[in-house]
Amino acid sequence: MSVTAIATATSSAIGSFRTRRSTNGVSRFKMSIRSSFVSMAAAPMLTKLQQDCATPLPVLRNVASSMSDDIRAGLAVDGGSDLKMILSYVDSLPTGDEKGLFYALDLGGTNFRVLRVELGGKDKRVIAIESDQVSIPQELMSATSEELFDFIASALANFANKGGNFPGKKGEIGFTFSFPVKQTSIDSGILIKWTKGFAVSGTAGKDVVACLNEAMDRKGIDMRVSALVNDTVATLAGARYWDDDVMVAVILGTGTNACYVERMDCIPKLQGEFSPSGRTIVNLEWGAFSKGLPLTVFDRDMDAASINPGEQIFEKTISGMYLGEIARRALLHMAEEGSLFGKSVPEKLSMPFVLGTPDLSTMQQDGTEDLHTVGSVLYNVAGVESDLSSRKIVLEVCDTIVKRAARLAGAGIVGILQKIEEDTEDAIFGKRTVVAMDGGLYERYPQYRRYLKEAVAELLGPETSQNIVIEHSKDGSGIGAALLAATNSKYGRNL
């Protein structure tokens, strides 16, 4: 829809809100008439936003090529690129033979999960899964290391008590820790830094498994961590358990990351260290990628106000924690400079992160003629009175931010695939290859999924893209962590 059409579409808005009253006693009929004229000034601002966020094919190709180059540079030497290219020490993946009862802890964002998985071998596979999800209190995201890990251990203890004891042996845990870690073995790793809004003190530079073990000792829990994994690595393992063609895993949720299966002889910084399989999983930490991204003034302002300015630019452009905030900043600018919602600017709209990415998704699913759901979200979340004209602009802002995010994520995926293909011809593009996806943003935002897949198809072309399967792997990280605990405990299978 053109911005002119958006700015002049007012008639049905007036009809829809003719009899309603606003909370301050001003009729919404009057509000609609006023807003329909002043929102004309916001139309050029929308055009500018759309231009700044544009992701035509040349931009996507540049991002994909830059991703490939950064992957290669990060594999050559530590610090060789923005991408950490962290070795996971996972050189064997589940085969289906695994049996027993295993636990998984999943710390990767604003929610923390505890899972119990019963495995029955090839005949029965996953017999049962039980899980609890606990919201992490805001204050713990900036608390001390002991306070955070005591919280995690308490949640594990409460959950384990529901399932009985482990007679004769310790319970074995796959610990999904979805923050940058320099792994030193399959069951140990040093935290590089916190991301995703976490700023816990006293953990950076420490072994996170040791932190958890100490907390479990304090709580009297008789278990051990047999596999420390990133959520993307766990997602790849969980998806590979069911499908041998899985080569890449991507998380798109509160934060974002990606990993893939790499040949060890293509990792110069390994210096000749090889596993029997000759392959391993490499964790990109691709949130730190920054080359060729189309950024707006709203991205730059948000980054400057963040706890890690200048860092995690790709993550801040494509992941769920930030999309709502970028949109809020754009809408606030349009309200202040273009009177998008009338002459006054609602105070709540000035509050950072008051508009969440789930709110964008809810508004984009609105199929009502007067965009009633959009109006309700704006009013309930940000205290905004709106008419049909301004709501249509709001939807265009949401779509612009989300489309850019998803298409850039798609370009990142193609960059990984291109790198693998460059080293081994037809390893990827000549056969069926699965990219396992997990995370609430990908799962719950239909427009995001569609735009991502469209970008991959555009970049690869119709023939090659037919071989690339982008598949949702729900809860893959939790199940995958338990599977890797089992694999590391009893089995030595090759990739």
GROMACS .gro file of C-alpha atoms in nm:
model
  495
    1MET     CA    1   0.000   0.000   0.000
    2SER     CA    2   0.134   0.346  -0.088
    3VAL     CA    3   0.193   0.596   0.189
    4THR     CA    4  -0.049   0.835   0.017
    5ALA     CA    5  -0.324   0.575   0.037
    6ILE     CA    6  -0.241   0.510   0.401
    7ALA     CA    7  -0.246   0.876   0.494
    8THR     CA    8  -0.581   0.943   0.326
    9ALA     CA    9  -0.769   0.628   0.433
   10THR     CA   10  -0.996   0.776   0.698
   11SER     CA   11  -1.360   0.720   0.614
   12SER     CA   12  -1.406   0.378   0.770
   13ALA     CA   13  -1.210   0.487   1.078
   14ILE     CA   14  -1.456   0.769   1.138
   15GLY     CA   15  -1.746   0.529   1.100
   16SER     CA   16  -1.593   0.270   1.329
   17PHE     CA   17  -1.530   0.507   1.618
   18ARG     CA   18  -1.816   0.752   1.579
   19THR     CA   19  -1.986   0.666   1.910
   20ARG     CA   20  -1.692   0.566   2.130
   21ARG     CA   21  -1.546   0.788   2.399
   22SER     CA   22  -1.181   0.807   2.497
   23THR     CA   23  -1.073   0.794   2.859
   24ASN     CA   24  -1.005   1.167   2.869
   25GLY     CA   25  -1.354   1.253   2.748
   26VAL     CA   26  -1.257   1.352   2.393
   27SER     CA   27  -1.466   1.165   2.140
   28ARG     CA   28  -1.275   0.926   1.918
   29PHE     CA   29  -1.474   1.070   1.629
   30LYS     CA   30  -1.296   1.402   1.680
   31MET     CA   31  -0.965   1.222   1.737
   32SER     CA   32  -1.005   1.042   1.404
   33ILE     CA   33  -1.069   1.361   1.209
   34ARG     CA   34  -0.774   1.539   1.368
   35SER     CA   35  -0.536   1.245   1.322
   36SER     CA   36  -0.637   1.185   0.961
   37PHE     CA   37  -0.497   1.524   0.859
   38VAL     CA   38  -0.188   1.541   1.075
   39SER     CA   39  -0.079   1.185   0.992
   40MET     CA   40  -0.006   1.308   0.639
   41ALA     CA   41   0.319   1.444   0.782
   42ALA     CA   42   0.421   1.096   0.893
   43ALA     CA   43   0.396   0.951   0.542
   44PRO     CA   44   0.737   1.079   0.421
   45MET     CA   45   0.892   0.944   0.742
   46LEU     CA   46   0.753   0.600   0.659
   47THR     CA   47   0.899   0.625   0.309
   48LYS     CA   48   1.240   0.712   0.457
   49LEU     CA   49   1.219   0.416   0.699
   50GLN     CA   50   1.132   0.180   0.415
   51GLN     CA   51   1.425   0.307   0.209
   52ASP     CA   52   1.670   0.273   0.498
   53CYS     CA   53   1.550  -0.083   0.575
   54ALA     CA   54   1.540  -0.203   0.214
   55THR     CA   55   1.694  -0.544   0.145
   56PRO     CA   56   1.705  -0.587  -0.234
   57LEU     CA   57   1.888  -0.888  -0.375
   58PRO     CA   58   2.229  -0.713  -0.408
   59VAL     CA   59   2.219  -0.619  -0.038
   60LEU     CA   60   2.132  -0.977   0.058
   61ARG     CA   61   2.408  -1.118  -0.163
   62ASN     CA   62   2.661  -0.887   0.002
   63VAL     CA   63   2.546  -0.995   0.350
   64ALA     CA   64   2.563  -1.364   0.256
   65SER     CA   65   2.913  -1.327   0.106
   66SER     CA   66   3.034  -1.127   0.406
   67MET     CA   67   2.898  -1.395   0.640
   68SER     CA   68   3.091  -1.663   0.445
   69ASP     CA   69   3.409  -1.454   0.457
   70ASP     CA   70   3.374  -1.392   0.832
   71ILE     CA   71   3.314  -1.763   0.896
   72ARG     CA   72   3.634  -1.852   0.712
   73ALA     CA   73   3.836  -1.581   0.889
   74GLY     CA   74   3.702  -1.689   1.229
   75LEU     CA   75   3.797  -2.052   1.160
   76ALA     CA   76   4.150  -1.952   1.065
   77VAL     CA   77   4.241  -1.786   1.394
   78ASP     CA   78   4.071  -1.677   1.714
   79GLY     CA   79   3.974  -1.313   1.674
   80GLY     CA   80   3.999  -1.334   1.295
   81SER     CA   81   3.652  -1.187   1.246
   82ASP     CA   82   3.347  -1.060   1.433
   83LEU     CA   83   3.232  -1.423   1.451
   84LYS     CA   84   3.378  -1.620   1.742
   85MET     CA   85   3.349  -1.953   1.555
   86ILE     CA   86   3.357  -2.142   1.884
   87LEU     CA   87   3.443  -2.512   1.876
   88SER     CA   88   3.170  -2.709   2.052
   89TYR     CA   89   3.371  -3.027   2.125
   90VAL     CA   90   3.066  -3.214   1.997
   91ASP     CA   91   3.215  -3.454   1.744
   92SER     CA   92   2.950  -3.723   1.775
   93LEU     CA   93   2.577  -3.684   1.745
   94PRO     CA   94   2.286  -3.900   1.864
   95THR     CA   95   2.217  -4.209   1.656
   96GLY     CA   96   1.893  -4.336   1.809
   97ASP     CA   97   2.061  -4.606   2.018
   98GLU     CA   98   2.056  -4.395   2.335
   99LYS     CA   99   1.865  -4.535   2.635
  100GLY     CA  100   1.794  -4.412   2.985
  101LEU     CA  101   1.666  -4.111   3.176
  102PHE     CA  102   1.845  -3.781   3.125
  103TYR     CA  103   1.793  -3.422   3.233
  104ALA     CA  104   1.840  -3.098   3.043
  105LEU     CA  105   1.878  -2.745   3.174
  106ASP     CA  106   1.815  -2.469   2.924
  107LEU     CA  107   1.926  -2.116   3.005
  108GLY     CA  108   1.904  -1.898   2.700
  109GLY     CA  109   1.684  -1.597   2.751
  110THR     CA  110   1.410  -1.459   2.968
  111ASN     CA  111   1.279  -1.807   3.046
  112PHE     CA  112   1.462  -2.102   3.199
  113ARG     CA  113   1.358  -2.463   3.130
  114VAL     CA  114   1.415  -2.792   3.309
  115LEU     CA  115   1.345  -3.112   3.117
  116ARG     CA  116   1.346  -3.486   3.185
  117VAL     CA  117   1.374  -3.712   2.879
  118GLU     CA  118   1.335  -4.090   2.876
  119LEU     CA  119   1.508  -4.256   2.581
  120GLY     CA  120   1.425  -4.606   2.461
  121GLY     CA  121   1.672  -4.680   2.183
  122LYS     CA  122   1.591  -4.720   1.813
  123ASP     CA  123   1.266  -4.908   1.872
  124LYS     CA  124   1.108  -4.662   2.114
  125ARG     CA  125   1.313  -4.346   2.061
  126VAL     CA  126   1.180  -4.073   2.294
  127ILE     CA  127   0.946  -4.247   2.536
  128ALA     CA  128   0.850  -3.948   2.747
  129ILE     CA  129   0.935  -3.583   2.800
  130GLU     CA  130   0.846  -3.375   3.102
  131SER     CA  131   0.937  -3.012   3.145
  132ASP     CA  132   0.888  -2.702   3.357
  133GLN     CA  133   0.940  -2.345   3.242
  134VAL     CA  134   1.031  -2.072   3.485
  135SER     CA  135   1.052  -1.699   3.414
  136ILE     CA  136   1.379  -1.548   3.526
  137PRO     CA  137   1.311  -1.254   3.759
  138GLN     CA  138   1.434  -0.927   3.611
  139GLU     CA  139   1.659  -0.860   3.908
  140LEU     CA  140   1.848  -1.188   3.852
  141MET     CA  141   1.953  -1.073   3.505
  142SER     CA  142   2.184  -0.824   3.675
  143ALA     CA  143   2.246  -1.010   4.003
  144THR     CA  144   2.554  -1.204   4.116
  145SER     CA  145   2.666  -1.532   3.967
  146GLU     CA  146   2.582  -1.723   4.287
  147GLU     CA  147   2.230  -1.580   4.297
  148LEU     CA  148   2.156  -1.676   3.937
  149PHE     CA  149   2.298  -2.028   3.958
  150ASP     CA  150   2.131  -2.091   4.296
  151PHE     CA  151   1.802  -2.003   4.126
  152ILE     CA  152   1.877  -2.250   3.847
  153ALA     CA  153   1.975  -2.524   4.095
  154SER     CA  154   1.659  -2.466   4.300
  155ALA     CA  155   1.444  -2.503   3.989
  156LEU     CA  156   1.627  -2.827   3.905
  157ALA     CA  157   1.583  -2.959   4.259
  158ASN     CA  158   1.211  -2.884   4.261
  159PHE     CA  159   1.168  -3.054   3.925
  160ALA     CA  160   1.383  -3.357   4.009
  161ASN     CA  161   1.191  -3.417   4.331
  162LYS     CA  162   0.879  -3.481   4.123
  163GLY     CA  163   1.047  -3.764   3.937
  164GLY     CA  164   1.210  -3.970   4.209
  165ASN     CA  165   1.576  -4.049   4.263
  166PHE     CA  166   1.855  -4.210   4.063
  167PRO     CA  167   1.946  -4.523   4.261
  168GLY     CA  168   2.310  -4.616   4.238
  169LYS     CA  169   2.427  -4.334   4.011
  170LYS     CA  170   2.419  -3.965   3.954
  171GLY     CA  171   2.167  -3.803   3.729
  172GLU     CA  172   2.325  -3.686   3.405
  173ILE     CA  173   2.254  -3.341   3.267
  174GLY     CA  174   2.286  -3.173   2.932
  175PHE     CA  175   2.332  -2.804   3.012
  176THR     CA  176   2.221  -2.569   2.737
  177PHE     CA  177   2.388  -2.236   2.807
  178SER     CA  178   2.310  -1.998   2.525
  179PHE     CA  179   2.567  -1.727   2.577
  180PRO     CA  180   2.918  -1.689   2.430
  181VAL     CA  181   3.140  -1.951   2.594
  182LYS     CA  182   3.493  -2.059   2.509
  183GLN     CA  183   3.455  -2.430   2.546
  184THR     CA  184   3.752  -2.625   2.680
  185SER     CA  185   3.591  -2.971   2.669
  186ILE     CA  186   3.248  -3.125   2.621
  187ASP     CA  187   3.167  -3.058   2.987
  188SER     CA  188   3.340  -2.729   3.062
  189GLY     CA  189   3.347  -2.378   2.919
  190ILE     CA  190   3.452  -2.026   3.014
  191LEU     CA  191   3.193  -1.750   2.982
  192ILE     CA  192   3.318  -1.483   2.740
  193LYS     CA  193   3.045  -1.229   2.810
  194TRP     CA  194   2.674  -1.203   2.881
  195THR     CA  195   2.432  -1.102   2.603
  196LYS     CA  196   2.052  -1.074   2.558
  197GLY     CA  197   2.018  -0.815   2.832
  198PHE     CA  198   2.199  -1.020   3.101
  199ALA     CA  199   2.465  -0.844   3.309
  200VAL     CA  200   2.537  -1.096   3.587
  201SER     CA  201   2.846  -1.011   3.789
  202GLY     CA  202   3.122  -1.252   3.884
  203THR     CA  203   3.073  -1.503   3.600
  204ALA     CA  204   3.278  -1.373   3.306
  205GLY     CA  205   3.602  -1.567   3.282
  206LYS     CA  206   3.469  -1.855   3.491
  207ASP     CA  207   3.369  -2.211   3.400
  208VAL     CA  208   2.989  -2.204   3.390
  209VAL     CA  209   2.970  -2.579   3.458
  210ALA     CA  210   3.170  -2.527   3.776
  211CYS     CA  211   2.930  -2.246   3.872
  212LEU     CA  212   2.635  -2.483   3.827
  213ASN     CA  213   2.806  -2.773   4.004
  214GLU     CA  214   2.882  -2.552   4.305
  215ALA     CA  215   2.520  -2.437   4.317
  216MET     CA  216   2.398  -2.799   4.297
  217ASP     CA  217   2.633  -2.889   4.583
  218ARG     CA  218   2.486  -2.606   4.789
  219LYS     CA  219   2.138  -2.744   4.718
  220GLY     CA  220   2.234  -3.108   4.781
  221ILE     CA  221   2.161  -3.225   4.425
  222ASP     CA  222   2.348  -3.542   4.325
  223MET     CA  223   2.386  -3.486   3.951
  224ARG     CA  224   2.663  -3.407   3.703
  225VAL     CA  225   2.682  -3.218   3.377
  226SER     CA  226   2.803  -3.452   3.105
  227ALA     CA  227   2.752  -3.211   2.815
  228LEU     CA  228   2.769  -2.832   2.801
  229VAL     CA  229   2.616  -2.704   2.479
  230ASN     CA  230   2.486  -2.390   2.317
  231ASP     CA  231   2.115  -2.390   2.229
  232THR     CA  232   2.195  -2.397   1.858
  233VAL     CA  233   2.425  -2.698   1.902
  234ALA     CA  234   2.156  -2.873   2.107
  235THR     CA  235   1.895  -2.788   1.843
  236LEU     CA  236   2.115  -2.938   1.573
  237ALA     CA  237   2.161  -3.255   1.781
  238GLY     CA  238   1.789  -3.281   1.856
  239ALA     CA  239   1.697  -3.239   1.489
  240ARG     CA  240   1.973  -3.473   1.367
  241TYR     CA  241   1.831  -3.744   1.597
  242TRP     CA  242   1.531  -3.762   1.361
  243ASP     CA  243   1.684  -3.654   1.030
  244ASP     CA  244   2.035  -3.736   0.907
  245ASP     CA  245   2.029  -3.449   0.655
  246VAL     CA  246   2.040  -3.175   0.920
  247MET     CA  247   2.358  -2.970   0.872
  248VAL     CA  248   2.271  -2.627   1.014
  249ALA     CA  249   2.071  -2.505   1.314
  250VAL     CA  250   1.948  -2.151   1.381
  251ILE     CA  251   1.782  -2.001   1.687
  252LEU     CA  252   1.555  -1.702   1.634
  253GLY     CA  253   1.400  -1.602   1.964
  254THR     CA  254   1.484  -1.342   2.227
  255GLY     CA  255   1.836  -1.360   2.088
  256THR     CA  256   1.977  -1.541   1.787
  257ASN     CA  257   2.261  -1.771   1.688
  258ALA     CA  258   2.361  -2.038   1.439
  259CYS     CA  259   2.584  -2.345   1.416
  260TYR     CA  260   2.670  -2.605   1.155
  261VAL     CA  261   2.862  -2.928   1.095
  262GLU     CA  262   3.214  -2.852   0.970
  263ARG     CA  263   3.503  -3.062   0.844
  264MET     CA  264   3.789  -3.049   1.092
  265ASP     CA  265   4.044  -3.010   0.814
  266CYS     CA  266   3.867  -2.682   0.725
  267ILE     CA  267   3.941  -2.535   1.069
  268PRO     CA  268   4.304  -2.406   1.057
  269LYS     CA  269   4.297  -2.291   1.421
  270LEU     CA  270   4.252  -2.656   1.529
  271GLN     CA  271   4.614  -2.714   1.424
  272GLY     CA  272   4.570  -3.077   1.328
  273GLU     CA  273   4.349  -3.191   1.618
  274PHE     CA  274   4.096  -3.432   1.469
  275SER     CA  275   3.822  -3.653   1.608
  276PRO     CA  276   3.756  -4.002   1.467
  277SER     CA  277   3.463  -3.862   1.268
  278GLY     CA  278   3.669  -3.583   1.113
  279ARG     CA  279   3.382  -3.342   1.174
  280THR     CA  280   3.260  -3.122   1.454
  281ILE     CA  281   2.989  -2.865   1.524
  282VAL     CA  282   3.100  -2.502   1.517
  283ASN     CA  283   2.905  -2.232   1.699
  284LEU     CA  284   2.917  -1.905   1.503
  285GLU     CA  285   2.786  -1.664   1.769
  286TRP     CA  286   2.654  -1.482   1.462
  287GLY     CA  287   2.480  -1.212   1.666
  288ALA     CA  288   2.813  -1.025   1.653
  289PHE     CA  289   2.812  -1.008   1.271
  290SER     CA  290   2.793  -0.650   1.142
  291LYS     CA  291   2.899  -0.618   0.777
  292GLY     CA  292   2.670  -0.472   0.510
  293LEU     CA  293   2.361  -0.438   0.728
  294PRO     CA  294   2.113  -0.163   0.632
  295LEU     CA  295   2.072   0.034   0.955
  296THR     CA  296   1.848   0.325   1.050
  297VAL     CA  297   1.887   0.609   1.296
  298PHE     CA  298   1.656   0.413   1.526
  299ASP     CA  299   1.892   0.113   1.524
  300ARG     CA  300   2.188   0.334   1.602
  301ASP     CA  301   2.009   0.516   1.884
  302MET     CA  302   1.891   0.188   2.035
  303ASP     CA  303   2.241   0.045   2.013
  304ALA     CA  304   2.390   0.355   2.177
  305ALA     CA  305   2.146   0.323   2.468
  306SER     CA  306   2.207  -0.052   2.514
  307ILE     CA  307   2.427  -0.220   2.774
  308ASN     CA  308   2.669  -0.327   2.496
  309PRO     CA  309   2.691  -0.042   2.243
  310GLY     CA  310   2.868  -0.132   1.921
  311GLU     CA  311   2.828  -0.505   1.982
  312GLN     CA  312   2.581  -0.774   1.870
  313ILE     CA  313   2.460  -0.562   1.578
  314PHE     CA  314   2.318  -0.854   1.376
  315GLU     CA  315   2.131  -0.976   1.684
  316LYS     CA  316   1.993  -0.626   1.746
  317THR     CA  317   1.870  -0.615   1.387
  318ILE     CA  318   1.704  -0.958   1.354
  319SER     CA  319   1.609  -1.098   1.697
  320GLY     CA  320   1.297  -1.083   1.910
  321MET     CA  321   1.434  -0.877   2.195
  322TYR     CA  322   1.483  -0.574   1.974
  323LEU     CA  323   1.230  -0.559   1.687
  324GLY     CA  324   0.953  -0.411   1.902
  325GLU     CA  325   1.189  -0.147   2.037
  326ILE     CA  326   1.306  -0.044   1.689
  327ALA     CA  327   0.941  -0.007   1.585
  328ARG     CA  328   0.861   0.190   1.901
  329ARG     CA  329   1.140   0.434   1.833
  330ALA     CA  330   1.023   0.482   1.474
  331LEU     CA  331   0.662   0.535   1.586
  332LEU     CA  332   0.769   0.779   1.858
  333HIS     CA  333   0.959   0.982   1.599
  334MET     CA  334   0.654   0.987   1.373
  335ALA     CA  335   0.434   1.089   1.666
  336GLU     CA  336   0.668   1.370   1.773
  337GLU     CA  337   0.766   1.504   1.433
  338GLY     CA  338   0.470   1.398   1.218
  339SER     CA  339   0.179   1.403   1.465
  340LEU     CA  340   0.100   1.041   1.375
  341PHE     CA  341  -0.139   1.005   1.669
  342GLY     CA  342  -0.253   1.366   1.697
  343LYS     CA  343  -0.094   1.672   1.852
  344SER     CA  344  -0.005   1.505   2.181
  345VAL     CA  345   0.243   1.221   2.227
  346PRO     CA  346   0.136   0.948   2.472
  347GLU     CA  347   0.381   0.931   2.761
  348LYS     CA  348   0.396   0.551   2.757
  349LEU     CA  349   0.520   0.550   2.400
  350SER     CA  350   0.839   0.715   2.529
  351MET     CA  351   0.917   0.418   2.756
  352PRO     CA  352   1.195   0.196   2.617
  353PHE     CA  353   1.083  -0.157   2.528
  354VAL     CA  354   0.717  -0.087   2.616
  355LEU     CA  355   0.628  -0.227   2.273
  356GLY     CA  356   0.737  -0.590   2.239
  357THR     CA  357   0.793  -0.803   1.932
  358PRO     CA  358   0.489  -1.020   2.027
  359ASP     CA  359   0.284  -0.700   2.002
  360LEU     CA  360   0.409  -0.648   1.646
  361SER     CA  361   0.309  -1.003   1.557
  362THR     CA  362  -0.037  -0.962   1.714
  363MET     CA  363  -0.096  -0.644   1.516
  364GLN     CA  364   0.021  -0.802   1.190
  365GLN     CA  365  -0.229  -1.086   1.231
  366ASP     CA  366  -0.519  -0.837   1.249
  367GLY     CA  367  -0.769  -0.915   0.974
  368THR     CA  368  -1.049  -0.683   1.084
  369GLU     CA  369  -1.171  -0.411   0.848
  370ASP     CA  370  -1.104  -0.129   1.095
  371LEU     CA  371  -0.784  -0.288   1.232
  372HIS     CA  372  -0.946  -0.310   1.573
  373THR     CA  373  -0.673  -0.537   1.715
  374VAL     CA  374  -0.405  -0.289   1.610
  375GLY     CA  375  -0.597  -0.014   1.788
  376SER     CA  376  -0.637  -0.224   2.101
  377VAL     CA  377  -0.267  -0.311   2.118
  378LEU     CA  378  -0.164   0.050   2.069
  379TYR     CA  379  -0.404   0.170   2.336
  380ASN     CA  380  -0.345  -0.104   2.593
  381VAL     CA  381   0.031  -0.126   2.553
  382ALA     CA  382   0.135   0.231   2.472
  383GLY     CA  383  -0.169   0.443   2.564
  384VAL     CA  384  -0.210   0.548   2.201
  385GLU     CA  385  -0.541   0.669   2.055
  386SER     CA  386  -0.546   0.588   1.683
  387ASP     CA  387  -0.758   0.600   1.370
  388LEU     CA  388  -0.750   0.373   1.064
  389SER     CA  389  -0.501   0.597   0.883
  390SER     CA  390  -0.247   0.590   1.164
  391ARG     CA  391  -0.303   0.218   1.223
  392LYS     CA  392  -0.215   0.143   0.863
  393ILE     CA  393   0.107   0.337   0.903
  394VAL     CA  394   0.179   0.143   1.224
  395LEU     CA  395   0.132  -0.185   1.034
  396GLU     CA  396   0.367  -0.066   0.760
  397VAL     CA  397   0.628   0.020   1.022
  398CYS     CA  398   0.594  -0.327   1.178
  399ASP     CA  399   0.616  -0.494   0.839
  400THR     CA  400   0.921  -0.290   0.737
  401ILE     CA  401   1.118  -0.376   1.052
  402VAL     CA  402   1.022  -0.745   1.047
  403LYS     CA  403   1.079  -0.790   0.674
  404ARG     CA  404   1.430  -0.649   0.701
  405ALA     CA  405   1.505  -0.873   1.001
  406ALA     CA  406   1.383  -1.194   0.840
  407ARG     CA  407   1.550  -1.133   0.505
  408LEU     CA  408   1.882  -1.058   0.674
  409ALA     CA  409   1.848  -1.379   0.877
  410GLY     CA  410   1.783  -1.566   0.551
  411ALA     CA  411   2.096  -1.413   0.399
  412GLY     CA  412   2.295  -1.526   0.702
  413ILE     CA  413   2.174  -1.883   0.652
  414VAL     CA  414   2.274  -1.875   0.285
  415GLY     CA  415   2.617  -1.745   0.387
  416ILE     CA  416   2.671  -2.058   0.599
  417LEU     CA  417   2.552  -2.288   0.320
  418GLN     CA  418   2.775  -2.113   0.066
  419LYS     CA  419   3.082  -2.156   0.287
  420ILE     CA  420   3.023  -2.531   0.324
  421GLU     CA  421   2.963  -2.567  -0.050
  422GLU     CA  422   3.280  -2.375  -0.137
  423ASP     CA  423   3.490  -2.633   0.051
  424THR     CA  424   3.303  -2.943  -0.063
  425GLU     CA  425   3.124  -2.915  -0.396
  426ASP     CA  426   2.771  -3.058  -0.396
  427ALA     CA  427   2.794  -3.121  -0.021
  428ILE     CA  428   2.502  -2.883   0.026
  429PHE     CA  429   2.345  -2.767  -0.297
  430GLY     CA  430   2.360  -3.103  -0.474
  431LYS     CA  431   2.141  -3.290  -0.225
  432ARG     CA  432   1.873  -3.249   0.038
  433THR     CA  433   2.003  -3.033   0.323
  434VAL     CA  434   1.804  -2.941   0.632
  435VAL     CA  435   1.832  -2.620   0.832
  436ALA     CA  436   1.673  -2.676   1.174
  437MET     CA  437   1.503  -2.367   1.316
  438ASP     CA  438   1.389  -2.303   1.673
  439GLY     CA  439   1.292  -2.005   1.885
  440GLY     CA  440   0.973  -1.819   1.963
  441LEU     CA  441   1.027  -1.547   1.701
  442TYR     CA  442   1.045  -1.801   1.418
  443GLU     CA  443   0.770  -2.019   1.562
  444ARG     CA  444   0.513  -1.751   1.641
  445TYR     CA  445   0.561  -1.484   1.376
  446PRO     CA  446   0.419  -1.608   1.041
  447GLN     CA  447   0.534  -1.306   0.841
  448TYR     CA  448   0.889  -1.347   0.973
  449ARG     CA  449   0.896  -1.714   0.862
  450ARG     CA  450   0.763  -1.628   0.517
  451TYR     CA  451   1.008  -1.343   0.456
  452LEU     CA  452   1.303  -1.556   0.570
  453LYS     CA  453   1.217  -1.842   0.335
  454GLU     CA  454   1.155  -1.601   0.047
  455ALA     CA  455   1.500  -1.448   0.095
  456VAL     CA  456   1.670  -1.790   0.091
  457ALA     CA  457   1.484  -1.884  -0.228
  458GLU     CA  458   1.575  -1.552  -0.393
  459LEU     CA  459   1.942  -1.592  -0.313
  460LEU     CA  460   1.975  -1.956  -0.416
  461GLY     CA  461   1.740  -1.958  -0.713
  462PRO     CA  462   1.450  -2.198  -0.775
  463GLU     CA  463   1.653  -2.508  -0.862
  464THR     CA  464   1.904  -2.501  -0.575
  465SER     CA  465   1.654  -2.382  -0.314
  466GLN     CA  466   1.442  -2.693  -0.374
  467ASN     CA  467   1.714  -2.895  -0.199
  468ILE     CA  468   1.723  -2.670   0.108
  469VAL     CA  469   1.463  -2.761   0.369
  470ILE     CA  470   1.403  -2.502   0.641
  471GLU     CA  471   1.229  -2.697   0.915
  472HIS     CA  472   1.094  -2.598   1.255
  473SER     CA  473   1.248  -2.808   1.532
  474LYS     CA  474   1.024  -2.729   1.828
  475ASP     CA  475   1.195  -2.762   2.167
  476GLY     CA  476   1.494  -2.903   1.985
  477SER     CA  477   1.746  -2.747   2.220
  478GLY     CA  478   1.605  -2.910   2.534
  479ILE     CA  479   1.574  -3.258   2.386
  480GLY     CA  480   1.907  -3.217   2.207
  481ALA     CA  481   2.089  -3.134   2.530
  482ALA     CA  482   1.955  -3.449   2.696
  483LEU     CA  483   2.053  -3.651   2.389
  484LEU     CA  484   2.407  -3.511   2.396
  485ALA     CA  485   2.429  -3.596   2.766
  486ALA     CA  486   2.337  -3.952   2.673
  487THR     CA  487   2.577  -3.961   2.377
  488ASN     CA  488   2.867  -3.830   2.581
  489SER     CA  489   2.787  -4.061   2.869
  490LYS     CA  490   2.771  -4.394   2.690
  491TYR     CA  491   2.830  -4.369   2.318
  492GLY     CA  492   3.102  -4.270   2.075
  493ARG     CA  493   2.925  -4.230   1.743
  494ASN     CA  494   3.046  -4.039   1.443
  495LEU     CA  495   2.879  -3.745   1.278
   0.00000   0.00000   0.00000
